[in-house]
Coordinates of C-alpha atoms in Angstrom, one line a residue:
V1 CA 21.2 41.2 52.3
G2 CA 21.0 44.5 53.7
N3 CA 19.6 46.0 57.0
S4 CA 17.2 48.4 58.5
K5 CA 19.5 51.4 57.6
T6 CA 20.1 50.5 53.9
G7 CA 16.8 48.5 53.3
A8 CA 16.3 44.8 53.3
A9 CA 16.6 44.9 49.4
V10 CA 19.8 46.0 49.3
R11 CA 23.2 43.5 48.5
T12 CA 26.1 44.3 50.4
W13 CA 29.8 43.2 50.1
S14 CA 32.0 43.7 53.2
M15 CA 35.4 43.1 54.4
N16 CA 36.9 43.7 58.2
Q17 CA 37.8 47.2 59.1
T18 CA 41.4 46.7 58.6
T19 CA 41.2 48.0 55.0
C20 CA 39.6 51.1 56.3
P21 CA 42.4 54.0 56.4
C22 CA 41.1 55.2 60.0
H23 CA 39.9 53.8 63.1
C24 CA 37.1 56.1 64.2
K25 CA 36.1 56.4 67.8
G26 CA 32.6 54.8 67.9
C27 CA 33.0 53.0 64.7
Y28 CA 29.9 50.6 64.1
A29 CA 32.2 48.0 63.0
D30 CA 33.5 47.5 66.4
S31 CA 30.0 46.6 67.8
G32 CA 27.0 44.7 67.1
C33 CA 26.6 42.0 64.8
Y34 CA 30.0 42.7 63.6
Q35 CA 31.4 41.0 66.7
F36 CA 29.6 37.9 66.2
A37 CA 32.2 35.1 65.7
G38 CA 30.6 33.9 62.2
V39 CA 30.4 37.4 61.0
K40 CA 34.2 38.2 62.0
A41 CA 35.0 34.9 60.2
S42 CA 33.1 36.0 56.9
L43 CA 34.6 39.6 57.1
A44 CA 38.0 37.9 57.2
K45 CA 37.6 35.6 54.4
N46 CA 36.2 38.2 52.3
T47 CA 39.4 40.3 53.2
E48 CA 41.6 37.6 52.3
L49 CA 39.9 37.2 49.1
A50 CA 40.2 40.9 48.1
M51 CA 43.8 41.0 49.2
Q52 CA 45.1 37.8 48.2
H53 CA 43.0 36.5 45.3
L54 CA 41.2 39.4 43.5
E55 CA 40.8 37.6 40.1
F56 CA 39.0 34.7 41.8
L57 CA 37.0 37.4 44.1
N58 CA 36.2 39.4 40.5
K59 CA 34.8 35.9 38.9
A60 CA 33.0 35.3 42.2
L61 CA 31.2 38.6 42.4
R62 CA 30.2 38.6 38.7
A63 CA 28.9 35.0 38.9
Q64 CA 26.8 36.2 41.7
L65 CA 25.8 39.6 40.0
D66 CA 24.5 37.7 36.9
T67 CA 21.6 36.4 39.2
F68 CA 20.5 39.7 40.3
I69 CA 17.6 41.6 38.5
A70 CA 17.7 45.0 37.0
G71 CA 17.7 47.8 39.5
T72 CA 19.1 45.6 42.6
E73 CA 21.4 48.1 44.6
I74 CA 24.8 46.9 45.7
R75 CA 26.4 48.4 48.9
I76 CA 30.1 48.1 48.7
H77 CA 31.6 48.1 52.2
A78 CA 28.9 48.0 54.9
V79 CA 32.3 47.6 56.8
G80 CA 35.9 48.0 55.0
D81 CA 37.2 50.4 52.4
F82 CA 39.0 50.9 49.1
F83 CA 42.5 49.4 50.2
S84 CA 44.3 49.7 46.7
Y85 CA 44.1 50.9 43.1
D86 CA 43.4 47.6 41.9
Y87 CA 40.7 46.7 44.3
L88 CA 39.0 50.1 43.2
S89 CA 39.5 49.3 39.8
M90 CA 38.0 46.0 39.8
W91 CA 34.8 47.5 41.3
H92 CA 34.7 50.2 38.8
D93 CA 34.9 47.6 36.0
I94 CA 32.1 45.5 37.5
A95 CA 29.9 48.7 37.7
R96 CA 30.9 49.5 34.2
D97 CA 30.0 46.0 33.1
Y98 CA 26.4 45.8 35.0
P99 CA 25.0 49.2 34.0
D100 CA 21.4 47.7 35.1
L101 CA 22.6 47.3 38.7
I102 CA 23.1 50.2 41.1
F103 CA 26.5 50.6 43.3
W104 CA 26.9 52.6 45.9
T105 CA 29.4 53.0 48.8
Y106 CA 31.2 55.3 51.5
T107 CA 34.9 55.8 51.6
K108 CA 37.4 57.8 53.4
Q109 CA 40.1 57.1 51.0
G110 CA 41.5 60.0 48.8
F111 CA 42.3 57.8 45.5
K112 CA 42.2 60.3 42.5
S113 CA 40.3 57.6 40.6
L114 CA 37.2 57.7 43.0
A115 CA 36.0 60.0 40.3
K116 CA 36.3 57.7 37.4
F117 CA 34.1 55.5 39.6
D118 CA 31.6 58.0 40.5
A119 CA 31.1 59.3 37.1
L120 CA 29.5 56.2 36.1
E121 CA 25.6 56.4 36.1
N122 CA 25.0 53.6 38.0
A123 CA 27.7 54.4 40.9
N124 CA 27.7 56.7 43.7
I125 CA 30.5 57.4 46.4
V126 CA 29.8 59.1 49.3
K127 CA 32.8 60.4 50.9
S128 CA 32.6 60.0 54.6
I129 CA 35.4 62.6 55.3
I130 CA 35.0 66.3 53.6
G131 CA 37.9 68.3 54.2
R132 CA 38.5 67.3 57.6
R133 CA 35.2 66.9 58.8
V134 CA 32.9 63.8 59.0
N135 CA 30.0 63.2 56.8
Y136 CA 27.6 61.8 59.1
G137 CA 26.1 62.6 62.7
K138 CA 23.3 64.1 64.3
A139 CA 20.4 66.1 61.9
A140 CA 21.7 69.5 62.8
Y141 CA 25.4 68.7 62.1
I142 CA 24.7 67.4 58.5
I143 CA 22.2 70.3 57.7
A144 CA 24.6 73.0 58.6
L145 CA 27.5 70.9 56.5
Y146 CA 25.0 70.7 53.4
T147 CA 24.2 74.4 53.8
E148 CA 27.8 75.3 53.9
L149 CA 29.2 73.3 51.1
K150 CA 26.2 74.1 48.8
A151 CA 26.8 78.0 49.7
A152 CA 30.5 77.4 48.6
G153 CA 29.5 75.7 45.3
E154 CA 30.7 72.3 46.4
S155 CA 28.8 69.6 44.8
V156 CA 29.0 66.3 47.3
Y157 CA 26.8 63.8 48.5
I158 CA 25.6 64.0 52.0
C159 CA 24.4 61.3 54.0
R160 CA 20.9 61.8 55.0
C161 CA 20.5 58.7 57.7
G162 CA 19.7 60.1 61.1
I163 CA 17.9 63.3 59.7
D164 CA 14.5 61.5 59.9
A165 CA 13.2 58.0 61.2
N166 CA 11.9 57.2 57.6
Q167 CA 15.1 58.0 55.5
H168 CA 17.0 55.0 54.7
C169 CA 20.0 54.6 52.1
S170 CA 17.8 52.4 49.6
G171 CA 16.9 54.5 46.6

Protein backbone atom coordinates (compact mmCIF):
# COMPACT_ATOMS: atom_id res chain seq x y z
CA VAL A 1 0.00 0.00 0.00
CA GLY A 2 0.97 3.65 -0.37
CA ASN A 3 2.77 6.04 1.94
CA SER A 4 2.55 9.64 3.19
CA LYS A 5 3.66 11.03 -0.19
CA THR A 6 1.37 8.97 -2.41
CA GLY A 7 -1.59 8.62 -0.10
CA ALA A 8 -2.48 5.57 1.95
CA ALA A 9 -5.01 4.17 -0.56
CA VAL A 10 -2.54 3.94 -3.46
CA ARG A 11 -1.28 0.45 -4.29
CA THR A 12 2.33 0.11 -5.43
CA TRP A 13 4.51 -2.28 -7.40
CA SER A 14 8.26 -1.90 -7.03
CA MET A 15 11.53 -3.59 -7.84
CA ASN A 16 15.03 -2.82 -6.70
CA GLN A 17 16.91 0.15 -8.09
CA THR A 18 19.10 -2.00 -10.38
CA THR A 19 16.34 -1.61 -12.99
CA CYS A 20 16.77 2.17 -13.04
CA PRO A 21 19.00 3.53 -15.84
CA CYS A 22 20.45 6.18 -13.50
CA HIS A 23 21.87 6.03 -10.03
CA CYS A 24 21.09 9.53 -8.83
CA LYS A 25 22.89 11.02 -5.86
CA GLY A 26 20.53 11.06 -2.90
CA CYS A 27 18.14 8.50 -4.42
CA TYR A 28 15.52 7.61 -1.81
CA ALA A 29 15.89 3.95 -2.78
CA ASP A 30 19.23 4.06 -0.98
CA SER A 31 17.75 5.13 2.35
CA GLY A 32 14.86 4.76 4.77
CA CYS A 33 12.59 1.72 4.67
CA TYR A 34 14.20 0.56 1.41
CA GLN A 35 17.24 -0.47 3.45
CA PHE A 36 15.31 -2.86 5.72
CA ALA A 37 16.28 -6.49 5.07
CA GLY A 38 12.68 -7.58 4.46
CA VAL A 39 12.02 -4.76 2.01
CA LYS A 40 15.26 -5.46 0.13
CA ALA A 41 14.34 -9.15 -0.11
CA SER A 42 10.83 -8.33 -1.38
CA LEU A 43 12.15 -5.91 -4.01
CA ALA A 44 14.76 -8.47 -5.12
CA LYS A 45 12.04 -11.11 -5.50
CA ASN A 46 9.89 -8.71 -7.54
CA THR A 47 12.89 -7.87 -9.74
CA GLU A 48 13.57 -11.55 -10.37
CA LEU A 49 9.92 -12.14 -11.29
CA ALA A 50 9.95 -9.25 -13.75
CA MET A 51 13.26 -10.22 -15.34
CA GLN A 52 12.99 -14.01 -15.35
CA HIS A 53 9.29 -14.90 -15.09
CA LEU A 54 7.34 -12.13 -16.86
CA GLU A 55 4.42 -14.35 -17.91
CA PHE A 56 3.92 -15.55 -14.33
CA LEU A 57 4.19 -11.97 -13.02
CA ASN A 58 1.59 -10.82 -15.54
CA LYS A 59 -0.87 -13.48 -14.35
CA ALA A 60 -0.14 -12.79 -10.67
CA LEU A 61 -0.63 -9.04 -11.05
CA ARG A 62 -3.90 -9.54 -12.91
CA ALA A 63 -5.19 -11.89 -10.21
CA GLN A 64 -4.53 -9.20 -7.62
CA LEU A 65 -5.96 -6.39 -9.77
CA ASP A 66 -9.16 -8.42 -10.16
CA THR A 67 -9.76 -7.81 -6.43
CA PHE A 68 -9.47 -3.99 -6.61
CA ILE A 69 -12.49 -1.69 -6.76
CA ALA A 70 -12.98 0.82 -9.57
CA GLY A 71 -10.90 3.96 -9.09
CA THR A 72 -8.07 2.23 -7.24
CA GLU A 73 -4.77 3.95 -8.01
CA ILE A 74 -1.71 1.85 -8.76
CA ARG A 75 1.73 3.42 -8.70
CA ILE A 76 4.13 1.41 -10.78
CA HIS A 77 7.67 1.71 -9.39
CA ALA A 78 7.96 3.49 -6.09
CA VAL A 79 11.42 2.01 -6.72
CA GLY A 80 12.62 0.67 -10.06
CA ASP A 81 11.94 1.52 -13.70
CA PHE A 82 10.94 0.04 -17.04
CA PHE A 83 13.99 -2.02 -17.99
CA SER A 84 12.77 -3.60 -21.24
CA TYR A 85 10.21 -3.18 -23.98
CA ASP A 86 8.52 -6.47 -23.00
CA TYR A 87 8.14 -5.35 -19.40
CA LEU A 88 6.71 -1.98 -20.47
CA SER A 89 4.34 -3.77 -22.88
CA MET A 90 3.08 -5.96 -20.05
CA TRP A 91 2.15 -2.87 -18.04
CA HIS A 92 0.55 -1.22 -21.08
CA ASP A 93 -1.61 -4.29 -21.68
CA ILE A 94 -2.58 -4.47 -18.01
CA ALA A 95 -3.59 -0.80 -17.91
CA ARG A 96 -5.53 -1.21 -21.17
CA ASP A 97 -7.36 -4.27 -19.80
CA TYR A 98 -8.27 -2.58 -16.48
CA PRO A 99 -9.79 0.75 -17.60
CA ASP A 100 -11.53 1.28 -14.23
CA LEU A 101 -8.18 1.37 -12.39
CA ILE A 102 -5.74 4.29 -12.48
CA PHE A 103 -2.06 3.61 -13.24
CA TRP A 104 0.79 6.08 -12.86
CA THR A 105 4.53 6.02 -12.70
CA TYR A 106 7.70 8.03 -12.98
CA THR A 107 10.42 6.99 -15.40
CA LYS A 108 13.89 7.94 -16.47
CA GLN A 109 13.65 5.70 -19.53
CA GLY A 110 13.32 7.05 -23.05
CA PHE A 111 11.41 4.22 -24.75
CA LYS A 112 9.40 5.58 -27.68
CA SER A 113 6.59 3.25 -26.65
CA LEU A 114 6.07 5.22 -23.42
CA ALA A 115 3.70 7.48 -25.37
CA LYS A 116 1.49 4.46 -26.19
CA PHE A 117 1.16 3.70 -22.47
CA ASP A 118 0.61 7.36 -21.55
CA ALA A 119 -2.08 7.69 -24.25
CA LEU A 120 -4.36 5.39 -22.25
CA GLU A 121 -7.02 7.41 -20.42
CA ASN A 122 -6.30 5.64 -17.13
CA ALA A 123 -2.49 5.86 -17.31
CA ASN A 124 -0.01 8.63 -16.63
CA ILE A 125 3.76 8.56 -17.02
CA VAL A 126 5.72 11.39 -15.45
CA LYS A 127 9.18 11.78 -16.94
CA SER A 128 11.67 12.16 -14.08
CA ILE A 129 14.13 13.75 -16.47
CA ILE A 130 13.05 16.39 -18.98
CA GLY A 131 15.84 17.19 -21.37
CA ARG A 132 18.82 17.00 -19.06
CA ARG A 133 17.02 18.31 -15.98
CA VAL A 134 15.29 16.48 -13.17
CA ASN A 135 11.53 16.86 -12.76
CA TYR A 136 11.50 17.04 -8.98
CA GLY A 137 12.99 19.19 -6.27
CA LYS A 138 12.36 22.36 -4.32
CA ALA A 139 9.28 24.44 -5.08
CA ALA A 140 11.11 27.36 -6.75
CA TYR A 141 12.86 24.98 -9.16
CA ILE A 142 9.66 23.11 -10.08
CA ILE A 143 7.68 26.33 -10.59
CA ALA A 144 10.46 27.75 -12.82
CA LEU A 145 10.64 24.51 -14.82
CA TYR A 146 6.86 24.48 -15.29
CA THR A 147 6.82 28.13 -16.38
CA GLU A 148 9.64 27.59 -18.87
CA LEU A 149 8.13 24.45 -20.38
CA LYS A 150 4.66 25.98 -20.63
CA ALA A 151 6.08 29.09 -22.36
CA ALA A 152 7.86 26.80 -24.84
CA GLY A 153 4.57 25.05 -25.62
CA GLU A 154 5.68 21.77 -24.04
CA SER A 155 3.06 19.39 -22.68
CA VAL A 156 4.54 17.44 -19.77
CA TYR A 157 3.51 16.38 -16.29
CA ILE A 158 5.33 18.15 -13.47
CA CYS A 159 5.81 16.59 -10.04
CA ARG A 160 4.14 18.94 -7.53
CA CYS A 161 5.17 17.05 -4.40
CA GLY A 162 7.18 19.35 -2.20
CA ILE A 163 5.50 22.54 -3.41
CA ASP A 164 3.22 22.52 -0.39
CA ALA A 165 2.77 20.23 2.59
CA ASN A 166 -0.71 19.15 1.49
CA GLN A 167 0.22 18.06 -2.03
CA HIS A 168 0.21 14.30 -2.56
CA CYS A 169 0.47 12.09 -5.62
CA SER A 170 -2.91 10.52 -4.92
CA GLY A 171 -5.61 11.99 -7.11
